[in-house]
Coordinates of C-alpha atoms (C1' of nucleotides) in Angstrom, one line a residue:
Chain A
M322 CA -52.0 22.1 -145.2
F323 CA -50.5 20.6 -142.2
E324 CA -46.8 19.8 -141.9
P325 CA -45.8 15.9 -140.9
V326 CA -44.5 15.5 -137.9
E327 CA -41.7 13.1 -136.6
R328 CA -41.5 11.3 -133.6
S329 CA -38.5 12.4 -131.8
R330 CA -36.4 9.6 -130.4
A331 CA -34.8 10.2 -127.2
F332 CA -31.3 10.0 -128.3
E333 CA -32.1 12.3 -131.3
R334 CA -32.3 15.0 -128.6
V335 CA -29.2 14.1 -126.8
V336 CA -27.5 14.2 -129.9
E337 CA -29.2 17.8 -130.6
Q338 CA -27.7 19.3 -127.2
I339 CA -24.4 18.0 -127.5
E340 CA -24.3 18.9 -131.2
Q341 CA -25.6 22.4 -130.1
A342 CA -22.9 22.8 -127.6
I343 CA -20.4 22.2 -129.9
Y344 CA -21.6 24.4 -132.9
S345 CA -22.3 27.3 -130.4
G346 CA -18.5 26.9 -129.3
Q347 CA -19.5 26.1 -126.1
L348 CA -17.6 22.9 -126.1
K349 CA -14.5 23.6 -128.3
P350 CA -12.3 21.3 -130.1
G351 CA -10.0 19.4 -127.5
D352 CA -12.7 19.3 -124.9
H353 CA -13.7 16.1 -123.2
L354 CA -17.2 15.3 -122.6
P355 CA -18.2 13.6 -119.2
A356 CA -18.4 10.0 -119.0
E357 CA -21.0 7.9 -120.5
R358 CA -22.3 7.1 -116.8
A359 CA -22.2 10.9 -116.1
L360 CA -24.0 11.8 -119.3
V361 CA -26.7 9.0 -118.0
E362 CA -27.4 11.1 -115.0
E363 CA -27.4 14.5 -116.8
F364 CA -29.8 13.4 -119.3
K365 CA -31.8 11.5 -117.3
V366 CA -31.7 8.3 -119.7
G367 CA -30.5 5.1 -120.1
R368 CA -26.8 4.3 -120.8
S369 CA -27.8 2.5 -124.2
T370 CA -29.4 5.9 -125.1
V371 CA -26.4 8.0 -124.4
R372 CA -24.2 5.3 -126.4
E373 CA -26.6 5.7 -129.4
A374 CA -26.2 9.4 -129.5
L375 CA -22.4 9.1 -128.9
R376 CA -22.1 6.6 -131.8
I377 CA -24.1 9.2 -134.1
L378 CA -21.9 12.3 -133.4
E379 CA -19.0 10.1 -133.6
S380 CA -19.9 9.0 -137.2
L381 CA -20.9 13.0 -138.0
G382 CA -16.9 13.5 -137.1
L383 CA -17.4 15.6 -134.1
L384 CA -16.3 13.1 -131.4
H385 CA -13.8 10.8 -130.7
T386 CA -13.7 8.1 -128.1
T387 CA -11.1 6.4 -126.6
P388 CA -11.7 3.3 -124.2
G389 CA -10.0 3.3 -120.8
S390 CA -9.5 7.2 -121.0
P391 CA -10.7 8.9 -117.9
L392 CA -11.4 11.9 -119.7
G393 CA -14.3 10.7 -121.3
P394 CA -15.4 11.3 -125.3
K395 CA -13.0 13.9 -127.1
V396 CA -14.3 17.0 -129.3
S397 CA -12.7 16.6 -132.9
A398 CA -10.9 19.4 -134.2
S399 CA -13.0 19.3 -137.5
N400 CA -15.4 17.2 -139.3
V401 CA -13.8 17.0 -142.4
A402 CA -13.1 13.2 -141.9
G403 CA -16.7 12.6 -141.7
L404 CA -17.6 14.7 -144.9
H405 CA -15.0 12.6 -146.5
R406 CA -16.9 9.5 -145.5
M407 CA -19.9 10.7 -146.4
L408 CA -19.1 11.9 -150.3
H409 CA -17.1 8.6 -150.5
G410 CA -20.6 6.9 -149.8
F411 CA -22.2 9.2 -152.2
V412 CA -19.9 8.5 -154.7
Q413 CA -20.2 4.8 -154.5
M414 CA -23.9 4.6 -154.0
E415 CA -24.8 7.0 -156.8
N416 CA -22.2 5.7 -159.1
V417 CA -20.2 8.9 -159.7
S418 CA -18.0 8.3 -162.7
L419 CA -14.2 9.2 -162.5
A420 CA -15.1 11.7 -165.3
D421 CA -17.3 13.4 -163.3
L422 CA -15.1 13.6 -160.3
V423 CA -12.3 14.9 -162.6
Q424 CA -14.7 17.5 -163.9
Y425 CA -15.3 18.7 -160.5
R426 CA -11.9 18.9 -159.7
M427 CA -11.4 20.6 -162.9
I428 CA -13.8 23.4 -161.9
S429 CA -13.0 24.0 -158.3
G430 CA -9.2 23.9 -158.7
S431 CA -9.1 26.1 -161.3
A432 CA -11.1 28.5 -159.3
A433 CA -8.8 27.9 -156.5
N434 CA -5.9 29.0 -158.3
L435 CA -7.4 32.1 -159.8
L436 CA -8.4 33.4 -156.6
A437 CA -4.7 32.2 -155.4
A438 CA -3.3 34.3 -158.0
H439 CA -5.2 37.4 -157.2
L440 CA -4.9 37.2 -153.3
R441 CA -1.4 35.4 -152.6
S442 CA 0.9 37.0 -150.3
P443 CA 4.9 37.1 -150.6
E444 CA 4.7 34.3 -147.8
H445 CA 2.3 32.1 -149.9
L446 CA 5.0 32.4 -153.1
A447 CA 8.0 31.8 -150.5
Q448 CA 6.2 28.5 -149.5
M449 CA 5.4 27.3 -153.0
A450 CA 9.2 28.3 -154.2
T451 CA 10.8 26.4 -151.0
A452 CA 8.5 23.4 -151.8
I453 CA 9.7 23.2 -155.4
K454 CA 13.2 23.5 -154.5
K455 CA 12.6 20.8 -151.8
M456 CA 11.1 18.6 -154.4
E457 CA 14.1 19.1 -157.0
S458 CA 16.8 17.9 -154.5
T459 CA 14.8 15.2 -153.3
P460 CA 16.0 11.9 -154.5
P461 CA 14.1 10.1 -157.2
S462 CA 13.7 7.0 -154.6
A463 CA 12.1 9.2 -151.9
T464 CA 8.5 9.1 -152.9
R465 CA 7.4 10.0 -149.3
Q466 CA 9.1 13.2 -149.0
F467 CA 8.4 14.2 -152.6
A468 CA 4.8 13.9 -152.0
E469 CA 4.9 15.5 -148.9
Q470 CA 6.6 18.7 -150.4
D471 CA 3.7 18.5 -153.3
L472 CA 1.3 18.6 -150.5
Q473 CA 3.1 21.6 -149.3
F474 CA 2.9 23.4 -152.6
H475 CA -0.7 22.8 -152.9
Q476 CA -1.4 23.9 -149.6
A477 CA 0.2 27.2 -150.1
I478 CA -2.2 27.6 -152.9
A479 CA -5.3 26.5 -150.9
D480 CA -4.1 29.2 -148.4
A481 CA -3.8 31.8 -150.9
S482 CA -7.4 31.2 -152.4
G483 CA -8.9 32.6 -149.3
N484 CA -11.6 30.0 -149.2
N485 CA -11.8 27.2 -146.7
L486 CA -14.9 25.5 -148.1
L487 CA -13.5 25.4 -151.6
N488 CA -10.2 23.9 -150.4
V489 CA -11.6 21.5 -148.2
V490 CA -14.1 20.0 -150.6
N491 CA -11.3 20.2 -153.3
G492 CA -9.0 18.1 -151.1
I493 CA -12.0 15.7 -150.6
I494 CA -12.6 15.3 -154.1
N495 CA -8.9 14.9 -154.8
K496 CA -8.5 11.9 -151.9
L497 CA -11.5 10.2 -153.7
I498 CA -9.9 10.1 -156.9
V499 CA -6.7 9.0 -155.9
N500 CA -8.4 6.3 -153.6
L501 CA -10.5 5.3 -156.5
M502 CA -7.7 5.2 -159.0
A503 CA -4.9 4.1 -156.7
D504 CA -4.4 1.1 -159.2
A505 CA -5.0 2.5 -162.3
I506 CA -2.6 5.4 -161.5
N507 CA 0.3 3.5 -160.7
K508 CA 0.4 1.6 -163.7
S509 CA -0.6 4.4 -166.5
V510 CA 0.1 7.8 -164.8
D511 CA 3.5 7.4 -163.7
P512 CA 5.2 6.5 -166.6
D513 CA 3.4 9.0 -168.9
R514 CA 4.2 11.9 -166.5
T515 CA 8.1 12.1 -165.8
R516 CA 9.5 13.9 -162.8
E517 CA 10.7 16.7 -164.9
D518 CA 7.2 17.5 -166.3
F519 CA 5.8 17.4 -163.1
L520 CA 8.0 20.1 -161.6
A521 CA 7.9 22.3 -164.7
L522 CA 4.3 22.4 -164.0
H523 CA 4.6 23.6 -160.7
R524 CA 7.3 26.2 -161.5
Q525 CA 4.7 27.4 -164.1
L526 CA 1.9 27.4 -161.6
H527 CA 4.4 29.6 -159.0
D528 CA 5.2 32.0 -161.9
A529 CA 1.4 32.1 -163.2
I530 CA 0.3 33.0 -159.6
E531 CA 3.3 35.2 -159.1
Q532 CA 2.5 37.6 -161.9
Q533 CA -1.4 37.2 -160.6
D534 CA -2.2 35.7 -164.1
G535 CA -5.3 34.2 -162.6
E536 CA -6.3 33.0 -166.1
L537 CA -3.2 31.0 -166.5
A538 CA -3.4 29.7 -163.5
A539 CA -6.6 28.2 -163.9
H540 CA -5.6 27.2 -167.5
L541 CA -2.9 25.2 -166.0
A542 CA -5.1 23.3 -163.3
R543 CA -7.7 22.4 -165.9
S544 CA -5.2 21.2 -168.7
S545 CA -3.0 19.3 -166.4
L546 CA -6.0 17.2 -164.9
L547 CA -6.9 16.7 -168.2
D548 CA -3.5 15.5 -169.2
V549 CA -3.0 13.2 -166.4
Y550 CA -6.5 11.6 -166.4
G551 CA -7.5 11.8 -169.7
P552 CA -5.7 8.6 -170.7
L553 CA -8.0 6.8 -168.2
L554 CA -11.3 8.1 -169.9
S555 CA -13.7 7.5 -172.9
T556 CA -13.3 10.0 -176.1
E557 CA -17.1 10.9 -175.1
E558 CA -15.9 11.8 -171.6
R559 CA -12.7 13.6 -172.5
K560 CA -15.0 15.5 -175.0
R561 CA -17.2 16.5 -171.8
L562 CA -14.0 17.7 -169.9
Q563 CA -12.8 19.6 -172.7
L564 CA -15.9 22.0 -172.8
L565 CA -14.5 23.4 -169.5
I566 CA -11.5 24.8 -171.2
P567 CA -12.3 28.0 -172.8
Q568 CA -11.6 28.3 -176.7
A569 CA -9.9 31.4 -177.0
S570 CA -11.8 32.0 -180.4
R571 CA -14.5 33.8 -179.1
P572 CA -14.9 37.3 -180.1
C573 CA -13.2 39.8 -177.6
D574 CA -14.8 42.7 -175.8
P575 CA -14.3 45.9 -177.5
S576 CA -14.0 47.6 -174.4
Chain B
M113 CA 7.8 2.4 -140.2
F114 CA 5.0 0.5 -139.1
E115 CA 1.2 2.1 -139.3
P116 CA -1.0 2.7 -136.3
V117 CA -3.8 -0.2 -135.8
E118 CA -6.9 0.8 -134.7
R119 CA -8.9 -1.4 -132.1
S120 CA -12.1 -2.5 -134.1
R121 CA -15.1 -2.5 -132.6
A122 CA -18.0 -5.1 -133.3
F123 CA -20.4 -2.6 -134.2
E124 CA -18.1 -0.9 -136.9
R125 CA -17.7 -4.4 -138.6
V126 CA -21.5 -4.6 -138.4
V127 CA -21.5 -1.4 -140.3
E128 CA -18.8 -2.1 -142.7
Q129 CA -20.8 -5.6 -143.9
I130 CA -24.2 -3.6 -144.4
E131 CA -22.3 -0.6 -145.8
Q132 CA -20.7 -2.7 -148.3
A133 CA -23.5 -4.6 -149.3
I134 CA -25.7 -1.4 -150.0
Y135 CA -22.8 0.2 -152.2
S136 CA -22.1 -3.0 -153.9
G137 CA -25.8 -3.1 -154.7
Q138 CA -26.4 -6.1 -153.2
L139 CA -29.0 -4.3 -151.3
K140 CA -31.0 -1.8 -153.2
P141 CA -32.8 1.4 -152.4
G142 CA -36.4 0.6 -151.0
D143 CA -35.1 -2.9 -149.9
H144 CA -35.4 -3.9 -146.3
L145 CA -32.8 -5.1 -143.8
P146 CA -34.0 -7.8 -141.3
A147 CA -35.5 -6.9 -138.0
E148 CA -32.9 -6.0 -135.4
R149 CA -33.6 -9.4 -133.4
A150 CA -32.8 -10.9 -136.6
L151 CA -29.8 -9.4 -137.4
V152 CA -28.6 -10.0 -133.7
E153 CA -28.9 -13.7 -134.7
E154 CA -27.5 -13.4 -138.1
F155 CA -24.1 -11.4 -136.7
K156 CA -24.0 -13.1 -133.4
V157 CA -23.8 -10.0 -131.3
G158 CA -25.8 -8.5 -129.1
R159 CA -28.7 -6.3 -129.8
S160 CA -27.1 -2.8 -128.6
T161 CA -24.4 -3.7 -131.0
V162 CA -26.6 -4.2 -134.0
R163 CA -28.6 -0.9 -132.8
E164 CA -25.6 1.3 -132.7
A165 CA -24.6 0.1 -136.0
L166 CA -28.1 0.7 -137.4
R167 CA -27.7 4.5 -135.6
I168 CA -24.4 4.9 -137.5
L169 CA -25.9 4.1 -140.8
E170 CA -28.9 6.0 -140.3
S171 CA -26.9 9.0 -139.4
L172 CA -24.8 8.4 -142.9
G173 CA -28.2 8.7 -144.2
L174 CA -28.2 4.9 -145.8
L175 CA -31.3 3.7 -143.8
H176 CA -34.4 5.0 -142.2
T177 CA -36.2 2.9 -139.5
T178 CA -39.8 3.2 -138.7
P179 CA -41.0 1.6 -135.5
G180 CA -43.6 -0.8 -135.5
S181 CA -43.1 -1.9 -139.4
P182 CA -42.9 -5.4 -139.4
L183 CA -40.4 -5.0 -142.7
G184 CA -37.6 -4.1 -140.7
P185 CA -35.1 -0.6 -141.7
K186 CA -35.4 0.6 -145.2
V187 CA -32.6 1.4 -147.4
S188 CA -32.7 5.0 -148.6
A189 CA -32.9 6.3 -152.2
S190 CA -29.8 8.4 -151.4
N191 CA -27.5 9.9 -148.9
V192 CA -27.9 13.4 -149.8
A193 CA -29.6 14.4 -146.8
G194 CA -26.8 13.1 -144.9
L195 CA -24.4 15.1 -147.0
H196 CA -26.2 18.1 -146.1
R197 CA -26.4 17.5 -142.7
M198 CA -22.6 17.2 -142.7
L199 CA -21.9 20.1 -144.7
H200 CA -24.2 22.3 -142.5
G201 CA -22.2 20.9 -139.6
F202 CA -18.9 22.0 -141.2
V203 CA -20.3 25.4 -141.9
Q204 CA -21.4 26.0 -138.5
M205 CA -17.9 24.3 -137.0
E206 CA -15.4 26.2 -139.4
N207 CA -17.6 29.4 -139.2
V208 CA -17.5 29.4 -143.1
S209 CA -18.7 33.0 -144.1
L210 CA -21.5 33.7 -146.2
A211 CA -18.9 35.2 -148.7
D212 CA -17.2 31.8 -148.8
L213 CA -20.3 30.0 -149.5
V214 CA -21.6 32.7 -152.3
Q215 CA -18.2 32.4 -153.8
Y216 CA -18.6 28.9 -153.7
R217 CA -21.8 28.8 -155.4
M218 CA -20.5 31.3 -157.9
I219 CA -18.0 28.6 -159.2
S220 CA -20.1 25.7 -159.2
G221 CA -23.2 27.1 -160.7
S222 CA -21.3 28.7 -163.3
A223 CA -19.8 25.8 -164.4
A224 CA -23.0 24.2 -164.3
N225 CA -24.6 26.8 -166.6
L226 CA -21.5 26.4 -169.1
L227 CA -22.0 22.9 -169.2
A228 CA -25.6 22.8 -169.9
A229 CA -25.1 25.5 -172.6
H230 CA -23.0 22.9 -174.5
L231 CA -24.7 19.7 -173.4
R232 CA -28.5 20.9 -173.4
S233 CA -31.2 18.9 -175.6
P234 CA -34.5 20.0 -176.8
E235 CA -36.1 18.5 -173.9
H236 CA -34.3 20.5 -171.4
L237 CA -34.7 23.5 -173.5
A238 CA -38.5 22.6 -173.5
Q239 CA -38.5 22.1 -169.6
M240 CA -37.2 25.5 -168.9
A241 CA -39.6 27.3 -171.3
T242 CA -42.2 25.7 -169.8
A243 CA -41.3 26.7 -166.3
I244 CA -40.9 30.2 -167.3
K245 CA -44.2 30.1 -168.8
K246 CA -45.6 29.0 -165.7
M247 CA -43.9 31.1 -163.7
E248 CA -45.1 34.3 -165.8
S249 CA -48.7 33.0 -165.5
T250 CA -48.7 32.3 -161.5
P251 CA -50.7 34.8 -159.6
P252 CA -48.0 37.1 -157.2
S253 CA -49.6 35.6 -154.2
A254 CA -48.5 32.1 -154.8
T255 CA -45.4 32.2 -153.8
R256 CA -45.3 28.2 -153.2
Q257 CA -46.3 27.5 -157.2
F258 CA -43.7 30.1 -158.2
A259 CA -40.8 28.6 -156.2
E260 CA -41.7 24.9 -157.5
Q261 CA -41.3 26.2 -161.1
D262 CA -37.9 28.0 -160.3
L263 CA -37.0 24.7 -158.9
Q264 CA -37.9 23.0 -162.2
F265 CA -36.0 25.3 -164.2
H266 CA -33.0 25.1 -162.5
Q267 CA -33.5 21.1 -162.2
A268 CA -33.5 21.3 -166.0
I269 CA -30.0 22.9 -165.8
A270 CA -29.0 20.5 -163.7
D271 CA -29.8 17.8 -165.5
A272 CA -28.4 19.2 -168.8
S273 CA -25.1 20.0 -167.3
G274 CA -24.5 15.9 -167.0
N275 CA -22.3 16.0 -163.7
N276 CA -24.5 14.6 -161.1
L277 CA -21.8 15.5 -158.6
L278 CA -21.7 19.0 -159.3
N279 CA -25.2 19.4 -159.2
V280 CA -25.9 17.9 -155.5
V281 CA -22.9 19.7 -153.9
N282 CA -24.6 22.8 -156.0
G283 CA -27.8 22.2 -154.5
I284 CA -26.6 21.5 -150.9
I285 CA -24.8 24.6 -150.9
N286 CA -27.7 26.6 -151.9
K287 CA -29.9 25.4 -149.7
L288 CA -27.4 26.2 -146.7
I289 CA -27.1 29.8 -148.1
V290 CA -31.0 30.0 -148.1
N291 CA -31.1 28.4 -144.5
L292 CA -28.4 30.4 -143.1
M293 CA -29.8 33.7 -144.5
A294 CA -33.4 33.0 -143.9
D295 CA -34.2 36.2 -142.0
A296 CA -31.8 38.4 -143.9
I297 CA -33.5 37.6 -147.2
N298 CA -36.7 38.5 -146.5
K299 CA -35.9 41.9 -145.4
S300 CA -33.5 42.6 -147.6
V301 CA -33.4 40.5 -151.0
D302 CA -37.3 40.5 -151.9
P303 CA -37.6 44.2 -152.3
D304 CA -34.6 44.8 -154.0
R305 CA -35.2 42.0 -157.0
T306 CA -38.6 42.3 -158.4
R307 CA -40.7 39.9 -159.8
E308 CA -39.8 41.1 -163.6
D309 CA -36.2 41.2 -162.9
F310 CA -36.2 37.6 -161.8
L311 CA -38.1 36.4 -164.8
A312 CA -36.1 38.6 -167.1
L313 CA -32.9 37.0 -165.8
H314 CA -34.6 33.3 -166.4
R315 CA -35.6 34.5 -170.0
Q316 CA -32.1 35.3 -170.6
L317 CA -30.5 32.2 -169.1
H318 CA -32.9 30.1 -171.4
D319 CA -31.7 32.1 -174.4
A320 CA -28.0 31.5 -173.9
I321 CA -28.5 28.0 -173.1
E322 CA -30.4 27.7 -176.3
Q323 CA -27.7 29.4 -178.7
Q324 CA -25.1 27.2 -176.6
D325 CA -23.3 30.5 -175.5
G326 CA -21.5 28.9 -172.5
E327 CA -19.7 31.8 -171.4
L328 CA -22.8 34.0 -171.3
A329 CA -24.6 31.6 -169.3
A330 CA -22.0 31.3 -166.6
H331 CA -21.4 35.0 -166.3
L332 CA -25.1 35.3 -165.9
A333 CA -25.0 33.0 -162.7
R334 CA -22.0 34.7 -161.2
S335 CA -23.3 38.2 -161.5
S336 CA -26.6 37.2 -160.6
L337 CA -25.5 35.7 -157.4
L338 CA -23.4 38.9 -156.8
D339 CA -26.5 41.0 -157.2
V340 CA -28.4 38.8 -154.8
Y341 CA -26.1 38.5 -151.8
G342 CA -23.8 41.4 -152.7
P343 CA -25.8 43.7 -150.2
L344 CA -25.4 41.5 -147.7
L345 CA -21.4 41.2 -147.6
S346 CA -18.7 43.9 -146.8
T347 CA -17.1 45.7 -149.1
E348 CA -13.7 43.6 -148.8
E349 CA -15.7 40.5 -149.4
R350 CA -17.7 41.9 -152.6
K351 CA -14.2 42.4 -153.8
R352 CA -13.6 38.8 -153.3
L353 CA -16.2 37.7 -155.3
Q354 CA -15.7 40.2 -158.1
L355 CA -12.4 38.5 -158.7
L356 CA -14.4 35.5 -160.3
I357 CA -15.7 37.5 -162.8
P358 CA -13.5 37.5 -165.7
Q359 CA -12.4 40.9 -166.6
A360 CA -12.6 41.2 -170.7
S361 CA -9.9 43.6 -171.0
R362 CA -7.4 40.7 -171.2
P363 CA -5.5 40.6 -174.6
C364 CA -7.2 38.4 -177.2
D365 CA -5.8 35.2 -178.4
P366 CA -4.7 36.1 -181.9
S367 CA -5.9 32.7 -183.5
Chain C
dC612 C1' -69.0 -8.5 -146.7
dC613 C1' -67.4 -5.5 -143.6
dT614 C1' -65.7 -3.8 -139.3
dA615 C1' -63.9 -4.0 -134.5
dG616 C1' -60.8 -6.2 -131.7
dC617 C1' -56.6 -9.1 -130.6
dC618 C1' -52.1 -10.4 -130.9
dG619 C1' -47.6 -10.7 -132.4
dC620 C1' -44.6 -8.3 -134.1
dT621 C1' -41.5 -4.0 -134.8
dG622 C1' -38.5 -0.7 -132.6
dG623 C1' -37.1 2.4 -128.4
dT624 C1' -35.7 2.4 -123.6
dC625 C1' -33.8 0.8 -119.6
dA626 C1' -31.3 -1.7 -116.1
dG627 C1' -27.9 -4.6 -114.6
dA628 C1' -23.8 -7.4 -115.5
dC629 C1' -19.2 -8.4 -117.0
dC630 C1' -14.9 -7.7 -119.5
dA631 C1' -10.5 -5.6 -121.3
dG632 C1' -7.9 -1.7 -121.0
dT633 C1' -6.1 2.6 -119.0
dC634 C1' -4.5 6.0 -115.6
dA635 C1' -3.2 7.3 -111.2
dC636 C1' -1.5 6.4 -107.0
dT637 C1' 1.3 4.0 -104.0
dA638 C1' 4.0 0.8 -101.4
dG639 C1' 7.8 -1.5 -102.2
dG640 C1' 12.9 -2.1 -103.4
dT641 C1' 16.9 0.3 -104.4
Chain D
dA531 C1' 15.4 10.3 -102.4
dC532 C1' 14.1 8.3 -106.7
dC533 C1' 12.6 4.4 -109.4
dT534 C1' 9.5 0.4 -110.3
dA535 C1' 5.8 -2.7 -109.8
dG536 C1' 1.5 -3.8 -108.4
dT537 C1' -3.2 -2.5 -107.2
dG538 C1' -7.6 -0.6 -107.9
dA539 C1' -11.0 2.5 -109.7
dC540 C1' -12.1 4.3 -113.2
dT541 C1' -13.0 4.1 -118.7
dG542 C1' -15.8 2.4 -123.0
dG543 C1' -17.3 -2.2 -125.4
dT544 C1' -20.5 -6.0 -125.0
dC545 C1' -24.4 -8.6 -123.8
dT546 C1' -28.5 -10.3 -121.4
dG547 C1' -33.2 -9.6 -120.5
dA548 C1' -36.9 -6.9 -119.5
dC549 C1' -41.0 -3.7 -120.3
dC550 C1' -43.3 -0.4 -123.5
dA551 C1' -46.0 2.2 -127.3
dG552 C1' -47.2 1.6 -131.9
dC553 C1' -48.2 -0.8 -136.4
dG554 C1' -50.6 -4.5 -139.1
dG555 C1' -52.4 -8.6 -140.0
dC556 C1' -55.6 -11.7 -138.7
dT557 C1' -59.8 -13.3 -137.1
dA558 C1' -64.3 -13.6 -135.1
dG559 C1' -68.3 -11.0 -134.7
dG560 C1' -71.8 -7.8 -136.9

DNA sequence: CCTAGCCGCTGGTCAGACCAGTCACTAGGT
DNA sequence: ACCTAGTGACTGGTCTGACCAGCGGCTAGG
């Protein structure tokens, strides 16, 4: 009949006020909050209270404090870093398997490609094409630059898909997979997938998106992920991922 | 050539140690940490340092402190609450549109249904069936119980899909949509979608999953979301969501 | 045996102090 | 006039010690 009431703590109300100021745009990214000792007077609370509030806001990815700076805590540009940390914690805590992560990426990655195929502009195609060209002309030793251009390529697709939420979560999950599998990938993935295969896949993807073939673009994302990470999974898990790849044997819609 | 080094602060190292203890299973959900004053002696730092660390862990959703309890901070069962908060902040900060949220839910919801159709067990089907029955026999006034059974129904699908990560993110996005649209839904959605339509959809979904028709189950998720939230969107946005619904006019694979 | 009160603990808050580091300003040299 | 080195007023990070309200177990009284 009655709702439970949680005793509010002073620092929580401080957090709420600053949080609201950021979300409402009153405090823009790059702005600076007053110094801790100034906030103490403004909020009429002790310094430790202010500091605990700032620690929370910092862990939420909304603030960044730099000691010594006379400008005070800086409002962050985005809180994706906090999201990444939280999702990392979730994966650790709930023992999310690699199979689940890859499956998730197959879902969201293919959807992003599908959308990109329909919504891409000539600029997006150009960015993808130049990224491929630069990758081709990069010496095999320069792994750093190669990865940079790969990022550019996928960034173009993400931009074209037009859904920021989808791209951010997709990117985080991707990073999580790479982080968790850092060792396994180095010994298993690199030898299998040669540089030429990698480039061929990118060219196919570019062509599919250019021709607005969303289904093909989506399929390429799904199958390539399965190719790359399949060897690291059990037969059972691979079977689960296979379910996401449509079997074209279904009867066609007569319309 | 060299990587930047961030000055580590004492409370961060405290956070890391406790975080690691939780992630590694050394501290299980429901366990209790020593009291603050005991942690002070254990970590050899001041109480404010310990408290700032605890505030961070609490905001990450890993801990829950109850004043007065002689047991100390309790390790939470999961950090989905923190994930929800962080994602909520992201939506606020980046001005993620309702269209993006609904689109995301169309993607992950349809994938969950597809997987559930293939992986469902008889128990899952039974849970779905009883949920439908209870919804049918609920008086129209008891909105509370009706929603409870709806939750049960979708929980069965989530369980059947076999991907915890997918379900959690899906659930959070769903909650965000409901929260953000609380007012708009009450005046727009309820009149349109009658109780009977709602139940019919659930029956169709149950049947599709029973017959392992993944494509149909996925399609139902996509189209029903579009039906419900479409009226709240602009024509342009609706068109973007339409892209996710496959047009069966594509040529069939001759195999 | 049950109950009412006490007392020791908990977390929440505050004040005050010190440290190391940063930045701006200024006085000195060129 | 310019550059440089030094200084001092700040910043955040840490610690100490204190007080409060509230919870819970213990105990003395019914």
